[in-house]
Short mmCIF file of C-alpha atoms in Angstrom, two decimals:
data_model
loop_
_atom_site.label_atom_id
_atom_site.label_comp_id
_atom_site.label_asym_id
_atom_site.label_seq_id
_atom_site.Cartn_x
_atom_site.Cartn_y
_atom_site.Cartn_z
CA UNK J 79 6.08 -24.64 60.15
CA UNK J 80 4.77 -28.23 60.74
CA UNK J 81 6.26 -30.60 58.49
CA UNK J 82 4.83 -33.65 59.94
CA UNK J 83 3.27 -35.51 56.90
CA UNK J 84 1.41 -38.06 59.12
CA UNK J 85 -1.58 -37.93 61.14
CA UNK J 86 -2.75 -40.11 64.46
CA UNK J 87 -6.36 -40.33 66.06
CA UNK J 88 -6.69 -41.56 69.16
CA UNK J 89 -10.67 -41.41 69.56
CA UNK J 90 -9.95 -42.96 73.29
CA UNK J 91 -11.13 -42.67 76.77
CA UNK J 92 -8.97 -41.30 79.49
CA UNK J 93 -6.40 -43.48 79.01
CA UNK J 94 -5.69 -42.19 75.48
CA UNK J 95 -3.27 -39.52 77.26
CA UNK J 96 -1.22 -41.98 78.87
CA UNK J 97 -0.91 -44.13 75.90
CA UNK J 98 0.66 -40.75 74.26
CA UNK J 99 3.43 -40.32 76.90
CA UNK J 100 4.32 -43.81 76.15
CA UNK J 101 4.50 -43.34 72.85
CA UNK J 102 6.79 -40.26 73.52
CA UNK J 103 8.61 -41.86 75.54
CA UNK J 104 9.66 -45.29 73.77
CA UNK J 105 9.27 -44.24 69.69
CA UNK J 106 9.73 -41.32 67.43
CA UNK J 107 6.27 -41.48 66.94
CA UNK J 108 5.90 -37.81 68.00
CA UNK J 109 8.38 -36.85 65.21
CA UNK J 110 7.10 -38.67 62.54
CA UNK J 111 3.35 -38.12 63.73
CA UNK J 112 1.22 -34.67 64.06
CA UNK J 113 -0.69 -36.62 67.05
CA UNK J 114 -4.56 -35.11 68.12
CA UNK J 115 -6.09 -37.28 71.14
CA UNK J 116 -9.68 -37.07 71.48
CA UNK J 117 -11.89 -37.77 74.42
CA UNK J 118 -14.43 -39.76 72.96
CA UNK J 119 -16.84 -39.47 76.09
CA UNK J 120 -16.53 -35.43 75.41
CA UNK J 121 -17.48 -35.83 71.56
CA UNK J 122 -20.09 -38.14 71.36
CA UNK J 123 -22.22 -35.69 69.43
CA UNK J 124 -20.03 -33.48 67.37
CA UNK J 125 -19.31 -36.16 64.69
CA UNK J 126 -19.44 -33.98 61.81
CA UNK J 127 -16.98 -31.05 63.76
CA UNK J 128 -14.61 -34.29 64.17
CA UNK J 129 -15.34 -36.00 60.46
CA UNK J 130 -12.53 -34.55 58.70
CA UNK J 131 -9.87 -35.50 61.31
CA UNK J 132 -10.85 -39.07 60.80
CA UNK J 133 -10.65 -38.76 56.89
CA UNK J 134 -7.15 -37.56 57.16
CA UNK J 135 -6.03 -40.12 60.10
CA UNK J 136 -3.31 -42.29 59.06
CA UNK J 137 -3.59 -43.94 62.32
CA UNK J 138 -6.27 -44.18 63.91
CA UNK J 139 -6.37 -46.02 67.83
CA UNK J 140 -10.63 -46.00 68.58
CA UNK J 141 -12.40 -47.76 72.00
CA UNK J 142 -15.04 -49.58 70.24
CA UNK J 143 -18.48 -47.62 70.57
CA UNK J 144 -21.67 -49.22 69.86
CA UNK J 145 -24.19 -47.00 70.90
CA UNK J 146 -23.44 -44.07 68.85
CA UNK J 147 -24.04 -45.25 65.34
CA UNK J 148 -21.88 -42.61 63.99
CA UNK J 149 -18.80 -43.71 65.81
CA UNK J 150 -18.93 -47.52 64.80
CA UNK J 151 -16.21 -49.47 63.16
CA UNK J 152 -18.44 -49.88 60.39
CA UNK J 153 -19.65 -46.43 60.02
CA UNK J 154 -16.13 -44.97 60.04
CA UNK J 155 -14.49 -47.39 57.66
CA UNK J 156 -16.93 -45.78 55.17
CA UNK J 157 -14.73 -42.29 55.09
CA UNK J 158 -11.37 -43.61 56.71
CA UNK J 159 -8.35 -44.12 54.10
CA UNK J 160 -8.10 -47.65 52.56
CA UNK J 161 -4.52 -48.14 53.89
CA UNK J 162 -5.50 -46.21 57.26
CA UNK J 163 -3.86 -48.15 60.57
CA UNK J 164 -6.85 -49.04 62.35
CA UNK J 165 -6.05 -49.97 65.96
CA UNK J 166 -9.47 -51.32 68.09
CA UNK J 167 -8.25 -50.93 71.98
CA UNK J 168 -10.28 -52.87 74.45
CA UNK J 169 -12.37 -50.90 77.34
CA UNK J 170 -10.78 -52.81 79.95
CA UNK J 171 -12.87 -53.68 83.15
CA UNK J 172 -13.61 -56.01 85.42
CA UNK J 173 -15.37 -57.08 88.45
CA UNK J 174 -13.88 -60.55 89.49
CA UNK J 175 -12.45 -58.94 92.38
CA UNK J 176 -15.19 -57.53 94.21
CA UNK J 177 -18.39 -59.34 95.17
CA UNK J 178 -21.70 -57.28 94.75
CA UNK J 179 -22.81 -55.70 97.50
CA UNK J 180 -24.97 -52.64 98.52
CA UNK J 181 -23.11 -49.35 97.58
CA UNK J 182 -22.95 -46.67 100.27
CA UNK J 183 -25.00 -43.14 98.84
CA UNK J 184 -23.06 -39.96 99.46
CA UNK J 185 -24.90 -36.61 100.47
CA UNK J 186 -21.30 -34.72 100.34
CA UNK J 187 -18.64 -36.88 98.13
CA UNK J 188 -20.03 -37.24 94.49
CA UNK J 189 -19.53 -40.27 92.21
CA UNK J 190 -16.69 -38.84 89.77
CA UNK J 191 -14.64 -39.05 92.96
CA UNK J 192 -15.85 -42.18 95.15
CA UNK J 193 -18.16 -44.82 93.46
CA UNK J 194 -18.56 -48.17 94.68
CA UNK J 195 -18.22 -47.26 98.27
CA UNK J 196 -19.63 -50.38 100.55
CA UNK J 197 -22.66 -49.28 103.23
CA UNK J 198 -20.47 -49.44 105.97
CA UNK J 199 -19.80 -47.23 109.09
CA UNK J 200 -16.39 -46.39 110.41
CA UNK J 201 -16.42 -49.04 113.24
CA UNK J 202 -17.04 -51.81 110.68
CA UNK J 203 -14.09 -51.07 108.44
CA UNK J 204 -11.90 -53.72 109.66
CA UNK J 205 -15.11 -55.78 109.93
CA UNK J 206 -15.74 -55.42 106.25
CA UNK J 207 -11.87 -55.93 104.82
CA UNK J 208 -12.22 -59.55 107.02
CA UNK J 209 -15.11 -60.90 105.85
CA UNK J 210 -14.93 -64.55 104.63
CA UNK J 211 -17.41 -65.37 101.34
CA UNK J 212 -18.44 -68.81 100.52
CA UNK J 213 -15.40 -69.87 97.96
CA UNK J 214 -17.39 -72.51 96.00
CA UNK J 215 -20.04 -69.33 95.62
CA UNK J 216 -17.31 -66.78 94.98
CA UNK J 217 -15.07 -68.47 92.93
CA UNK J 218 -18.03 -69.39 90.19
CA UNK J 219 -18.98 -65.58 89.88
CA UNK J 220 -15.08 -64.82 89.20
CA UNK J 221 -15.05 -66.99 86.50
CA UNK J 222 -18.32 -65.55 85.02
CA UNK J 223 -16.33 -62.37 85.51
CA UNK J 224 -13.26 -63.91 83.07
CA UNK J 225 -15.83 -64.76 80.48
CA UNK J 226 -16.81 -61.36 80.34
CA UNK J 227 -13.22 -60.26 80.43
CA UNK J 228 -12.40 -62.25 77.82
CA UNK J 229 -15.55 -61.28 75.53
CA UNK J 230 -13.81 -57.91 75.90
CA UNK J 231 -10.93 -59.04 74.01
CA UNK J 232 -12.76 -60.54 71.17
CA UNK J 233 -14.05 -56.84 70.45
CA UNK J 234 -10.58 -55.76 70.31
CA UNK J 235 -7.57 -55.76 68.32
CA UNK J 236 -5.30 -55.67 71.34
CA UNK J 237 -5.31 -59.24 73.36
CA UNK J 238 -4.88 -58.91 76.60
CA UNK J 239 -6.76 -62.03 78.21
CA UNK J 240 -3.49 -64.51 78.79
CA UNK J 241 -1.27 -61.34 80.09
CA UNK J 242 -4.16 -60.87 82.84
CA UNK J 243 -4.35 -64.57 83.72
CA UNK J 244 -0.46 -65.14 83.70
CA UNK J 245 0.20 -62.12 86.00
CA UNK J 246 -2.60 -60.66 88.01
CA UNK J 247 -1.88 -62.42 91.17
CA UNK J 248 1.51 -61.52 91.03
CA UNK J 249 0.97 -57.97 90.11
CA UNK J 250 -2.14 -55.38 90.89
CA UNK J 251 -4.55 -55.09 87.78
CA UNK J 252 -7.11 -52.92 88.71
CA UNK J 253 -7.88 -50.37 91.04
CA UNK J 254 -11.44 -51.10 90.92
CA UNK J 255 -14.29 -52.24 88.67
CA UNK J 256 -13.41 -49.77 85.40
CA UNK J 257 -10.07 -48.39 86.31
CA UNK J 258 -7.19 -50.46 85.06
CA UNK J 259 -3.62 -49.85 86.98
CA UNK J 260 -0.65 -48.81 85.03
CA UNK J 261 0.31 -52.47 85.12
CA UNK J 262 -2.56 -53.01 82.39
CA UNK J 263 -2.24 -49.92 80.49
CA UNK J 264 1.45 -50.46 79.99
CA UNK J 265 0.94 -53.63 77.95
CA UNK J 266 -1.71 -52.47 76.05
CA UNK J 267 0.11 -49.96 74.96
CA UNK J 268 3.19 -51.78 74.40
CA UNK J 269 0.58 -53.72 71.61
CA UNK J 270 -0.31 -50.96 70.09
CA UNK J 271 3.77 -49.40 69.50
CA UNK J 272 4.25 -52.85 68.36
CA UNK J 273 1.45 -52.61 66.39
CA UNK J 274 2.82 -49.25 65.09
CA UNK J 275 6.32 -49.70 64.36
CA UNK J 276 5.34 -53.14 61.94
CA UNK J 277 3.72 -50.55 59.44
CA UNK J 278 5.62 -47.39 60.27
CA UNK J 279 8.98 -48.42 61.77
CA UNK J 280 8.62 -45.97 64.48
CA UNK J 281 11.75 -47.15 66.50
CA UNK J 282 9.75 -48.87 69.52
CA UNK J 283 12.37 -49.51 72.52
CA UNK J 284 10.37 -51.80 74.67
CA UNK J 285 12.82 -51.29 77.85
CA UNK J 286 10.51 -49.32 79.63
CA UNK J 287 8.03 -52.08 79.83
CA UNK J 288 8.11 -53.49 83.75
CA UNK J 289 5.76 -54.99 85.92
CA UNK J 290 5.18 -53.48 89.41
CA UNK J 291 4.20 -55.11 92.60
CA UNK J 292 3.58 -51.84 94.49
CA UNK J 293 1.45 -49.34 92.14
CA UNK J 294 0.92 -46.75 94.97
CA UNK J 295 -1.63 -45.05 91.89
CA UNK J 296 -4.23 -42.40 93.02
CA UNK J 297 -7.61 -41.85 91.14
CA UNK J 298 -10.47 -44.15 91.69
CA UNK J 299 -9.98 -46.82 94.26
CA UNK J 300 -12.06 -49.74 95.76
CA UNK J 301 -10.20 -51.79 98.13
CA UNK J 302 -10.05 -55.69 97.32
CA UNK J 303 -10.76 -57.54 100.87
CA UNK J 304 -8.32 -60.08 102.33
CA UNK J 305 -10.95 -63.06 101.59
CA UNK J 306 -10.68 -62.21 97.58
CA UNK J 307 -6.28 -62.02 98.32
CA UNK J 308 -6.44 -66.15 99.80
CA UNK J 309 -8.95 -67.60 97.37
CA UNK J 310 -7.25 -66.39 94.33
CA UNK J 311 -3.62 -66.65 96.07
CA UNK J 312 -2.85 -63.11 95.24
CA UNK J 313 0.83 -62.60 96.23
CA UNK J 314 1.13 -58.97 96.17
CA UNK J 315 0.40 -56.44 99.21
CA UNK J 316 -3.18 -54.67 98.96
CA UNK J 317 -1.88 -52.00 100.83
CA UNK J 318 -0.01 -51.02 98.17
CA UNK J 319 -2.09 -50.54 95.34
CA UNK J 320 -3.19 -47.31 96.04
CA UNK J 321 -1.58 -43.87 97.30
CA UNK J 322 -2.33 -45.43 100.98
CA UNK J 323 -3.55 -48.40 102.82
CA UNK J 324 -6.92 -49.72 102.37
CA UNK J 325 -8.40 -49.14 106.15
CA UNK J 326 -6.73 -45.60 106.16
CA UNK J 327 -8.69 -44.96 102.48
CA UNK J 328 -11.90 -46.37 103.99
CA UNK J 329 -11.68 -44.13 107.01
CA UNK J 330 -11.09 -40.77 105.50
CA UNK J 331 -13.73 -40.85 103.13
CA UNK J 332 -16.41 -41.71 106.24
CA UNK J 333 -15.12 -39.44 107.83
CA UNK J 334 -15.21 -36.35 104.74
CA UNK J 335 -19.12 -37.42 104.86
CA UNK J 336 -19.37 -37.70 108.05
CA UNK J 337 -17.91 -34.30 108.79
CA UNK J 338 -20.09 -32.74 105.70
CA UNK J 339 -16.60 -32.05 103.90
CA UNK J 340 -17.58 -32.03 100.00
CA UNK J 341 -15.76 -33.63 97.64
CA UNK J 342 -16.51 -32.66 94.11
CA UNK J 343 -14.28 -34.62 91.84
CA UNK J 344 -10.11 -36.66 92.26
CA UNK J 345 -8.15 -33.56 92.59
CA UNK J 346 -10.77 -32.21 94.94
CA UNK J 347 -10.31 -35.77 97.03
CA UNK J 348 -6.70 -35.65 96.86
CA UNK J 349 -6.78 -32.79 98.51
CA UNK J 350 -8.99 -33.93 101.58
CA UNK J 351 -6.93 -36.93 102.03
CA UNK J 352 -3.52 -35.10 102.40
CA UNK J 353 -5.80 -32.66 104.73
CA UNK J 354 -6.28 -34.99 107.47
CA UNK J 355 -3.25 -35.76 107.32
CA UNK J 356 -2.21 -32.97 108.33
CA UNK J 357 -5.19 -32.82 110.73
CA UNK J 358 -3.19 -35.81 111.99
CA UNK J 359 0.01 -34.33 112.45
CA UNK J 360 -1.28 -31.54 113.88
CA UNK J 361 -2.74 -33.21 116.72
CA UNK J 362 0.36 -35.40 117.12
#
């Protein structure tokens, strides 16, 4: 028998399910809270299947969405409760770290697994991670970059934009353009508990919330290039960011293409990459 007299929304991309093991993990939110995660990008057009669940929210944590006029801030207030909890997280992204460049196109590996790849060949890798951009040039489009960063904020009820400036060189932000690293996702979600526990008194022990230097995270991945590291005076190891170096990352996925090996989504790449290496070992 459920007799959980409170409901939560999260209406959220992805990250929505990691914001829930937090949540388990540092309140009593799951005790207090029957808790139904949505996956916005999966919904987008069964509003009126999901209507009801938004009436009854008592919580609800949304990614702001403009182009579906159903899901809008203002559209929803319309049926939400008055007292509701109504949480706007920010759709964290950004491209300061990687100049634009031409994008290599795939016959075998498809975008939900690499995007972002540069046009390079395997005997340019080292080549590529080296090159040296104009800083005057570079360092004007990474501050066009933090504008847009911090227009993202404004949108949101989470703020985010000091945290990022105060600690991204000493810890790894993103993994690439539109994939925050657990570094990111951790504070937002600390906001939100905090958030949270002012109205509900959900017990929020903020221990749990560290900085790392070495995220070692898998999913998707775009190396940052040692010219980006010494103009911004990033301190942490880029070799580190991800489940493995940067050269080995950029070699194994030339070589999946160039070997016609598909690769049809993450799990599917994960796969390839522990693969050769035990190609590797095999031949050792």
């Amino acid at each position: 028998m459920n007799t959980k007299q409170l409901n939560m929304v999260l209406f959220t991309n992805c990250h929505g399910e990691r914001y829930i093991e937090m949540f388990k993990r540092d309140t009593d939110i799951e005790t207090m809270f029957n808790i139904n995660y949505i996956v916005s990008y999966q919904q987008l057009d069964n509003f009126q299947h999901l209507k009801k669940d938004f009436e009854n929210a008592d919580i609800l944590i949304i990614n702001r969405i403009k182009s579906y006029n159903d899901y809008t801030i203002q559209n929803l207030k319309q049926i939400l409760k008055k007292d509701v909890l109504l949480i706007v997280i920010p759709f964290v992204r950004f491209e300061g770290y990687w100049i634009p460049e031409q994008y290599k196109r795939f016959r075998y590996i498809r975008d939900n697994a690499v995007s972002f790849f540069p046009n390079i060949n395997i005997n340019q890798i080292d080549q590529y991670l080296k090159i040296n951009y104009d800083k005057t040039k570079y360092l004007n489009y990474y501050n066009q970059c933090l504008i847009k960063l911090k227009q993202i904020e404004t949108e949101s009820d989470i703020k985010f934009y000091d945290f990022f400036i105060e600690n991204h060189t000493k810890y790894p932000m993103f993994r690439d353009n539109y994939h925050p690293t657990l570094n990111i996702l951790e504070y937002v979600g600390s906001e939100i508990m905090k958030k949270i526990d002012e109205k509900f008194n959900v017990n929020y022990n903020n221990n749990n919330f560290k900085l790392v230097e070495e995220t070692k995270e898998y999913g998707h991945y775009k190396p940052i290039q040692d010219s980006i590291k010494n103009m911004l005076d990033i301190k942490y190891d880029l070799d580190k960011v991800f489940i493995c170096p940067r050269k080995e990352y950029l070699k194994k996925i030339i070589i999946c293409e160039n070997i016609g090996k598909p690769v049809k989504d993450l799990a599917d790449l994960r796969g390839k990459l522990s693969w050769q290496n035990n190609i590797a070992k095999n031949d050792s």
